[in-house]
mmCIF file of C-alpha atoms in Angstrom:
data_model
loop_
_atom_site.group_PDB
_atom_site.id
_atom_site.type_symbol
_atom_site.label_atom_id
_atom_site.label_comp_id
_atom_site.label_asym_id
_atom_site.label_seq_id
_atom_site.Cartn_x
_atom_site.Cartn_y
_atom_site.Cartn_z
ATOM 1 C CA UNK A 1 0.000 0.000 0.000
ATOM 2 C CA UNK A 2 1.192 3.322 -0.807
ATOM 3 C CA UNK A 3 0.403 6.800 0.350
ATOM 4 C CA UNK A 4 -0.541 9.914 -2.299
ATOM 5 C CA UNK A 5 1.888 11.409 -4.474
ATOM 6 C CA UNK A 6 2.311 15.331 -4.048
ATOM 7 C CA UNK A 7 3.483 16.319 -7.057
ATOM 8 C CA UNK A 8 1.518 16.291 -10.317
ATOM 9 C CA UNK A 9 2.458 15.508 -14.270
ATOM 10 C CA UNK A 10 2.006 18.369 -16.473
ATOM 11 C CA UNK A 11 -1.166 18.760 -18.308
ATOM 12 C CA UNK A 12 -0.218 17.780 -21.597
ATOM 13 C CA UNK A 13 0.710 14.375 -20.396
ATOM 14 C CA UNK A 14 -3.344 13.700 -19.563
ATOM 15 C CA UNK A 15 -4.454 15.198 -22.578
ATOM 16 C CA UNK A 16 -3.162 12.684 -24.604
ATOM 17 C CA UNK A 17 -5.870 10.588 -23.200
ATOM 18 C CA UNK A 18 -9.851 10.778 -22.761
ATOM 19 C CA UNK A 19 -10.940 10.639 -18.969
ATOM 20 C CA UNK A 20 -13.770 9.377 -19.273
ATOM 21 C CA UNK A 21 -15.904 9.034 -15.892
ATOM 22 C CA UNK A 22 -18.048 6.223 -14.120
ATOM 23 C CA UNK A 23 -20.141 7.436 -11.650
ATOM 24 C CA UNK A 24 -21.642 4.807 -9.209
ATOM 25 C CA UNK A 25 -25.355 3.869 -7.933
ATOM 26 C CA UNK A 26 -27.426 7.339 -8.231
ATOM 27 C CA UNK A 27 -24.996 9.127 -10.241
ATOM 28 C CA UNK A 28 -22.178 11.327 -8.847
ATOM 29 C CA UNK A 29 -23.702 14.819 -7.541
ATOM 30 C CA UNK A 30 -22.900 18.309 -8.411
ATOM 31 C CA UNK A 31 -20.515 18.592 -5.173
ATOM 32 C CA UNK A 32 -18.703 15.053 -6.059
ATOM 33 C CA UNK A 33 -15.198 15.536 -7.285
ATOM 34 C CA UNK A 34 -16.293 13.514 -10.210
ATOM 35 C CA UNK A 35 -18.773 16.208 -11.538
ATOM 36 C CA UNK A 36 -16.195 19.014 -10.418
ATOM 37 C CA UNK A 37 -13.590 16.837 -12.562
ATOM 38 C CA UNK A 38 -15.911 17.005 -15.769
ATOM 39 C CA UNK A 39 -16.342 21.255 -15.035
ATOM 40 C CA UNK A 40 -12.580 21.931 -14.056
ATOM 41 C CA UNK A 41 -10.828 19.602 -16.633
ATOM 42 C CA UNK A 42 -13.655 18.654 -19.236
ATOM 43 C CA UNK A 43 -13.315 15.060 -18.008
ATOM 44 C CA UNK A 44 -16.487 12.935 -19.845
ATOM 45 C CA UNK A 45 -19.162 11.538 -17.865
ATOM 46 C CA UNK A 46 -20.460 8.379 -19.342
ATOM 47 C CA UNK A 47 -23.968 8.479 -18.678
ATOM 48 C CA UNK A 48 -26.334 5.415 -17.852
ATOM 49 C CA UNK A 49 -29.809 4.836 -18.777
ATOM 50 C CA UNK A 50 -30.860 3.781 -15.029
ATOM 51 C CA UNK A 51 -29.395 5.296 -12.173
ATOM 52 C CA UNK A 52 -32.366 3.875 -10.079
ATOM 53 C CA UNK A 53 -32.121 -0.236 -10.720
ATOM 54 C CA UNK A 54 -28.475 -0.486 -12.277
ATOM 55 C CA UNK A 55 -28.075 -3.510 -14.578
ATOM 56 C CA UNK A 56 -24.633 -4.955 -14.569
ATOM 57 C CA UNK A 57 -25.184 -6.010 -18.612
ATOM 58 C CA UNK A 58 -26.847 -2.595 -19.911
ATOM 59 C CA UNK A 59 -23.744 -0.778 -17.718
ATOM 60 C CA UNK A 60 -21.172 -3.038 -19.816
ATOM 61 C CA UNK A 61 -22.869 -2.238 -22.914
ATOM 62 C CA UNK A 62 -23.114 1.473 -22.680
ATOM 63 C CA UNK A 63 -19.447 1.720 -21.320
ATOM 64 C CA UNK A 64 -18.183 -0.456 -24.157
ATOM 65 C CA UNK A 65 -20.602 2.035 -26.673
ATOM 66 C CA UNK A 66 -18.059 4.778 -25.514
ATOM 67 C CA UNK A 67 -15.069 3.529 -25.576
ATOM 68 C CA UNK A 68 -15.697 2.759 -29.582
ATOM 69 C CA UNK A 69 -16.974 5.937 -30.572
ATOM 70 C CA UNK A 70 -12.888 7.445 -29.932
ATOM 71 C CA UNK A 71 -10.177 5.971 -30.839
ATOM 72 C CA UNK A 72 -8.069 8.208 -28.327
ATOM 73 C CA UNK A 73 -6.980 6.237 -25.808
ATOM 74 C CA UNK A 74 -9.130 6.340 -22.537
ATOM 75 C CA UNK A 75 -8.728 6.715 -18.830
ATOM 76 C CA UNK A 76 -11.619 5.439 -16.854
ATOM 77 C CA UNK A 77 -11.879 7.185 -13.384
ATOM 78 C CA UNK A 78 -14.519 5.217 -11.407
ATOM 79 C CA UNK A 79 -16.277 5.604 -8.291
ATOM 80 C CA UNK A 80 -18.374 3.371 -6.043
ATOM 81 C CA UNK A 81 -20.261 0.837 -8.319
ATOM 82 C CA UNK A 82 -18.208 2.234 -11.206
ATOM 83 C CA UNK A 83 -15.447 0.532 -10.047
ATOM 84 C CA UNK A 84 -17.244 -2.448 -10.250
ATOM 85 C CA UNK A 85 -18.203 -2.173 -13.759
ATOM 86 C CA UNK A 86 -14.372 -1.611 -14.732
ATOM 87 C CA UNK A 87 -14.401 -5.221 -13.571
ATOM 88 C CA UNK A 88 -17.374 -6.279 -14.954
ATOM 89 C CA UNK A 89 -16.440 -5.024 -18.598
ATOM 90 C CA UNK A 90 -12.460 -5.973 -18.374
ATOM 91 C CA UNK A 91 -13.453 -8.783 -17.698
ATOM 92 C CA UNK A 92 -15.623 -9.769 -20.679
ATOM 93 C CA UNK A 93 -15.121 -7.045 -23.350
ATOM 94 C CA UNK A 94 -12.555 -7.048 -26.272
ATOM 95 C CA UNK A 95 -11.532 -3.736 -26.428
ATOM 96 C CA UNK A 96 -9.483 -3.521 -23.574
ATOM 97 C CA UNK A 97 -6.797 -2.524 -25.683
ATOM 98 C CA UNK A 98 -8.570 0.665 -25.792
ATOM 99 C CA UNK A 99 -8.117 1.785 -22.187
ATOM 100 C CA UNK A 100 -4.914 2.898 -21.203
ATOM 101 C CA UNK A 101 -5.384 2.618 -17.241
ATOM 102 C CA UNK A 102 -7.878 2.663 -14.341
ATOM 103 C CA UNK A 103 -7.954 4.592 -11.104
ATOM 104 C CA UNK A 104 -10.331 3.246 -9.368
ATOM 105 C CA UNK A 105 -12.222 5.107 -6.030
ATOM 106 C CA UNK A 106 -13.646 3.408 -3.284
ATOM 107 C CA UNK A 107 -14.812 0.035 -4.763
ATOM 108 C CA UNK A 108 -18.163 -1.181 -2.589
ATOM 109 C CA UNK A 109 -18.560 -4.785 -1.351
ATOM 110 C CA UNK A 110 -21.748 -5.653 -3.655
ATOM 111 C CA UNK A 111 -21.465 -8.927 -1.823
ATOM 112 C CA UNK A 112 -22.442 -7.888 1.827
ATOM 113 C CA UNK A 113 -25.653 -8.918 2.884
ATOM 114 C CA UNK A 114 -26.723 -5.178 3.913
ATOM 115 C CA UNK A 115 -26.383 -3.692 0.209
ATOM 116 C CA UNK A 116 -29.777 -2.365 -1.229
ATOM 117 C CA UNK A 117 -31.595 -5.207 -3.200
ATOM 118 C CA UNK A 118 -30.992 -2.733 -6.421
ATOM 119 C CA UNK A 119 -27.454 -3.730 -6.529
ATOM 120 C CA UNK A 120 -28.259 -7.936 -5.988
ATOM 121 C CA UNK A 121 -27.733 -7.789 -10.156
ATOM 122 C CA UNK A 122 -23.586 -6.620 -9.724
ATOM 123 C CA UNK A 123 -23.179 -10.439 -7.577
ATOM 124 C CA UNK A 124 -21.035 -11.749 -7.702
ATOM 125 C CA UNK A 125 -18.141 -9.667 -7.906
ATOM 126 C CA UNK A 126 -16.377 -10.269 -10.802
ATOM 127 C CA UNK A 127 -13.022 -11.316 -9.499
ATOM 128 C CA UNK A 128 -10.219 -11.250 -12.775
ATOM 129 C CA UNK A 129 -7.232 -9.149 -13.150
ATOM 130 C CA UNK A 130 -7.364 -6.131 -15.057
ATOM 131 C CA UNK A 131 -5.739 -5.887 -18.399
ATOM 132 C CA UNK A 132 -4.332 -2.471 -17.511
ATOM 133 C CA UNK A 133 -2.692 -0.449 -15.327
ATOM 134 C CA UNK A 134 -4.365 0.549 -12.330
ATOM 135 C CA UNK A 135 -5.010 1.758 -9.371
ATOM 136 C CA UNK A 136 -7.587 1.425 -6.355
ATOM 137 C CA UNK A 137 -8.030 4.224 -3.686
ATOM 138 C CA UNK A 138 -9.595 2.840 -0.318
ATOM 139 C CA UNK A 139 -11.195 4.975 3.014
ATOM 140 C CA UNK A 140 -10.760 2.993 6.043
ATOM 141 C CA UNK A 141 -14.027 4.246 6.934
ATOM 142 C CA UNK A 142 -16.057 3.807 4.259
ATOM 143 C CA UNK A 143 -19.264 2.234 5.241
ATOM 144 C CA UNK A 144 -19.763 0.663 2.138
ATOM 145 C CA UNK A 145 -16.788 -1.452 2.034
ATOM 146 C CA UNK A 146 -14.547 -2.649 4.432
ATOM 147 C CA UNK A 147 -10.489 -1.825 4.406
ATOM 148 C CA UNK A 148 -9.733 -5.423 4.349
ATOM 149 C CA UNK A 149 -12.258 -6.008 1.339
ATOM 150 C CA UNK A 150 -11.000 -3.373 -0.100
ATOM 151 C CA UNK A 151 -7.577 -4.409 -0.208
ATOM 152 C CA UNK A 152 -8.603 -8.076 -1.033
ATOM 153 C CA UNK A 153 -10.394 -6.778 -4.231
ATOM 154 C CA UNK A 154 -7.285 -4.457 -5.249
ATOM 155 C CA UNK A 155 -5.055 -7.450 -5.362
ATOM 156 C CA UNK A 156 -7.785 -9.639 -7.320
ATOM 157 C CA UNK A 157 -7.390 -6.866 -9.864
ATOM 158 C CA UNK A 158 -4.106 -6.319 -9.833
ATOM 159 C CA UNK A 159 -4.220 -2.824 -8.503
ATOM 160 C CA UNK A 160 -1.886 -0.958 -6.352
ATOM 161 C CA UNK A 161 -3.399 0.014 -3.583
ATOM 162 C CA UNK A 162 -3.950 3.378 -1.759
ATOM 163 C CA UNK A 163 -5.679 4.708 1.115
ATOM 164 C CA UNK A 164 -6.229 7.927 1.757
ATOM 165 C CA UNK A 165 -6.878 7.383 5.858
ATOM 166 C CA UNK A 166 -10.774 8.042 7.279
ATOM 167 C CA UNK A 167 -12.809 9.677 4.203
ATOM 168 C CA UNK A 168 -15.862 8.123 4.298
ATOM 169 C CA UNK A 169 -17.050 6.806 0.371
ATOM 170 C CA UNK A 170 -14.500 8.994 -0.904
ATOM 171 C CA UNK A 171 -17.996 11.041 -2.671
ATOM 172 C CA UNK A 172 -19.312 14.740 -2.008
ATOM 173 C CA UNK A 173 -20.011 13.908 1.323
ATOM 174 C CA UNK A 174 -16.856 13.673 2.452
ATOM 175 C CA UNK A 175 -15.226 17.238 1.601
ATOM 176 C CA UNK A 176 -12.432 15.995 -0.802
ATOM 177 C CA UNK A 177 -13.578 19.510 -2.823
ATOM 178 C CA UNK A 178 -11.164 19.546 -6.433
ATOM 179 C CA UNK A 179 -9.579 16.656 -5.042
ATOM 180 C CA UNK A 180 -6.307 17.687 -6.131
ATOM 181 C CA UNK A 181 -4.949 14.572 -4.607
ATOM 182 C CA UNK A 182 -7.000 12.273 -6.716
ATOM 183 C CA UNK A 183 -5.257 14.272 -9.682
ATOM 184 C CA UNK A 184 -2.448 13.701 -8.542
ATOM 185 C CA UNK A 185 -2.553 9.892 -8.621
ATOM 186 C CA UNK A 186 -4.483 9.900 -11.583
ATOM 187 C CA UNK A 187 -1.418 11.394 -13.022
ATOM 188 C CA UNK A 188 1.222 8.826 -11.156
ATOM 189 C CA UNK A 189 -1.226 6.090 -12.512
ATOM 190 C CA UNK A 190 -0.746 7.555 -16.124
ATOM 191 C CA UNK A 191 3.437 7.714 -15.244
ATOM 192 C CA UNK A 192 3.013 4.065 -15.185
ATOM 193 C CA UNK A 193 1.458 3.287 -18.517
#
């Protein structure tokens, strides 16, 4: 496990690439880093039909959509249940190729037996190693997942592994602001690639 970088790459190094974004369950909110991300920086949001009831299938699809309308090479920056779906599609898609690296926020434990029934379609958790570079940030408080989990998932995937101390779901709730931080090791992540 490692602790944040301080220092950040220069821009032109991420512009090379398209960030796109995956929100989790219910969408990120106007005061998660994620939507502040897609004003400051012009990251994209990839958008899903249902919010409400997410399917794990109609999730894969519409994230595999994106990724073939560019041929840029794409970031995905995921949150929550988006992290999930990085999984999900990695796992089963062939046009992995296409994604250059992961950074992946606060995975959930779909698997504990306290999630909302809405998210009973994303069991089991899909378990294979990423194809790409990546990397998964953790909150040892983060009541949707706990640090062990969390760690136990990052090394399924093949992620390193950061955490960022007690910050909640690592969402809007939890103060993280620009998140300058989460830039930064977006841009260590892309160092790597």
């Amino acid at each position: 496990m490692t602790t944040p970088p301080s220092t950040s790459l220069p821009a032109s190094r991420l512009s090379v690439f398209r960030v796109l974004l995956l929100p989790g369950w219910l969408d990120s909110d106007a005061a998660h880093w994620q939507s502040r991300w897609e004003r400051l920086h012009g990251d994209h949001r990839v958008t899903q039909d249902d919010w409400q009831w997410p399917k794990r299938g109609d999730w894969m699809a519409r994230l595999e959509d994106v990724l073939l309308q560019d041929d840029t090479p794409a970031v995905l920056v995921a949150h929550s249940l988006g992290c999930q779906l990085v999984a999900a599609w990695a796992a089963h898609s062939r046009h992995t190729a296409r994604v250059a690296a992961a950074l992946l926020v606060a995975p959930p434990d779909v698997e504990r037996e306290d999630m909302p029934p809405q998210l009973a379609p994303w069991r089991p958790i899909v378990r294979a190693r990423l194809p790409f570079p990546s990397t998964a940030v953790v909150s040892r408080d983060d009541p949707y997942c706990a640090p062990e989990r969390a760690a136990e998932m990052a090394v399924q995937w093949g992620c390193e592994l950061v955490s960022v101390g007690d910050r909640g779901h690592l969402n809007g709730e939890s103060g993280l602001g620009d998140w300058p931080e989460g830039r930064a090791l977006l841009d260590a992540l892309l160092a790597r690639t």
